[in-house]
Every structure is written in C-alpha cells, then in structure tokens.
C-alpha cells in the first residue's frame, strides 16, 4: 500500500435538481445532518438541470455558505439521466452516491451504503420497496416496464431499482466510459456486471413540490431503455417473414392435397397462384427487412462505443 495513503475517504454526493426551489434547502439540511456525523470528506455536487424557478440562486446561496458544495448549471433542461451524468463526470472521490433532491431517497441510508462499498462491493443499488399503498398509474406502468425490459434485453434490471446508488471508483469509471447519448443509467450500471448489492428502502413522500417526471419524460426514459438495451423490436420483421413462409407452405400443402384427392372444384380459379405469390413475396420482403434491421442493430451497437470489456480489481503481480 502506498505510504501517502489518504487518511480520509472522499465521498461525492451527486444530486440532480430541476425546479426544486421549495425542496432544496430542506434536502441539503437533511443531508448535512447525516454527513456531518461521519468521519469522511464529503462533497456535494448539485446539478441544476436548467431550472426556471430560482433554484440556481438558492444553490448559489448554499455553495456560498458551504465550501464543500459545487453547483453545476446545465444550459437547459437535459433530463434527469443527463444531469446525473454531468454530476458523475465531475466526481473525483473514492465513492460516488447519487440521490434525488426531493428527499425521496433517504439520506439516513448513506452510512450503510458507504459501509457496503468499504466491505468490497462496487455497486450498492437502492431498491424502492412496494408499500402496498394501492395501485397507482405510475406503479402499474413501472411494473409493466420492468417486466418488458427483463424479457427482451440481455441486461436484468430489477423492479424498483432507483437512481439512488453508491458506486466505487472502479464502477464510476466504468459508467463514465460509456458515452452513449440515450442513457438509461439503471441498465448501464447493471450491464457492467461489477459486484453489487441491493439496499431496499421505503420511499417517503417528497419534502415539497411536485414530481418533475412528466408522463412525456417517463415515456422517453422507457423508450431509451427498450431501444438501447434490446434489439428485439428489430427482429419483428424477421419473425413476421418466417411466419408468412409457414403460411405459404400451409397453403401449398392444402392446395396439393385438394389436387391429390381431385377436389379442385372447391378452388376458385386463380386463388391458389395469387395467394401463393402474395405469401411468398411478403415473406421475402419481411425477411429482407429483418436482415436490414439486424444490420441497423449492429451499427447501433457499434456507434454507442461502449467498452468491449471492463476489468475487475487491480491486475495481480503487475510489477509492484
Ligand atoms: N430531475 C432533473 N431533471 C428533470 C426531471 C427531474 O434533474 O428533467 C430531478 C428532480 O429534481 C429530482 C430527480 O430528478 O431530484 C427525480 O425527479 P422526481 O422526484 O420529480 O421524480 P419521481 O420521484 O417523481 O419519479
Ligand atoms: Mg422524486
């Protein structure tokens, strides 16, 4: 171990903020209560995602009062996932913890998250547990979304996974090396495959204000997740093409059986040939479209330029 080992752990809290003027002071105070009781060096990285309600001024006030606070301001509203990315890019610490600005990710769990990372995990993933408070539209759509993504993509994302998580330096560098534009961080973190542990939590009500995740934003996140983690939609053409070929074979067999049993009087003149050509031609077109889809999928994966592999831990016997 290096003799200049830092005595204190550096921990960055990354907090995306969009129009949270009513919540932000309270959230910062709640975070300070937890953080000030811990022996580590903390930094608060607030990312103002193009707020229009005076959040920027409040953040400036917070950073003037507390030199551990860094406030970044995005030029416009880029969305939660992009704001989180900006905060993670600014993180230099040994551990990064991301949480929402509205108090729905309980700060009281921060010490547990740090403890779990120190015990050797690279990812501590917060999981919102169902509180049985009835079925809301958001809950139903969210459950359907997790069911779908786990069926059609190779990356498993558990239901209730939140952007409330702690990452070791290794895991943070891994996510930072993925520069794709359409980002679904829950999937990207799971995709890396580093040792992870789930930390379940009950989600309290927002400390103030209303949800900033409109239906439009939720739909965009879901479509980013489906299209960037699965090529399944592209294979629809291929499957439909094969289905048409099966239908063409069925039709041919039926017509031949009528010929064999000399029952061709049942057939309208021209029906067999027209139907046969229609089914075969549609099948060929759909299969070719499917092939094009597969190539488009491959191109899509290439242009994302995700790392081809990630290395776990330090190399053994690397000359030290
Ligand atoms: N947020 C953001 N940009 C957006 C929407 C939301 O940075 O375009 C932030 C928001 O301020 C909060 C977090 O993302 O800190 C989660 O948003 P919200 O609490 O509104 O989502 P919900 O909990 O309702 O799913
Ligand atoms: Mg919230």
PDB file of C-alpha atoms and ligand atoms in Angstrom, residues 100 102 104 203 206, ligand 2:
ATOM      1  CA  UNK A 100     -32.716  12.869  -5.696  1.00  0.00           C
ATOM      2  CA  UNK A 102     -36.659  15.881  -3.153  1.00  0.00           C
ATOM      3  CA  UNK A 104     -37.354  10.599  -1.573  1.00  0.00           C
ATOM      4  CA  UNK A 203     -39.777   5.851  -0.270  1.00  0.00           C
ATOM      5  CA  UNK A 206     -41.454  14.406  -1.403  1.00  0.00           C
TER       6      UNK A 206
HETATM    7 MG1  LIG B   2     -38.984  12.113  -6.519  1.00  0.00          MG
END
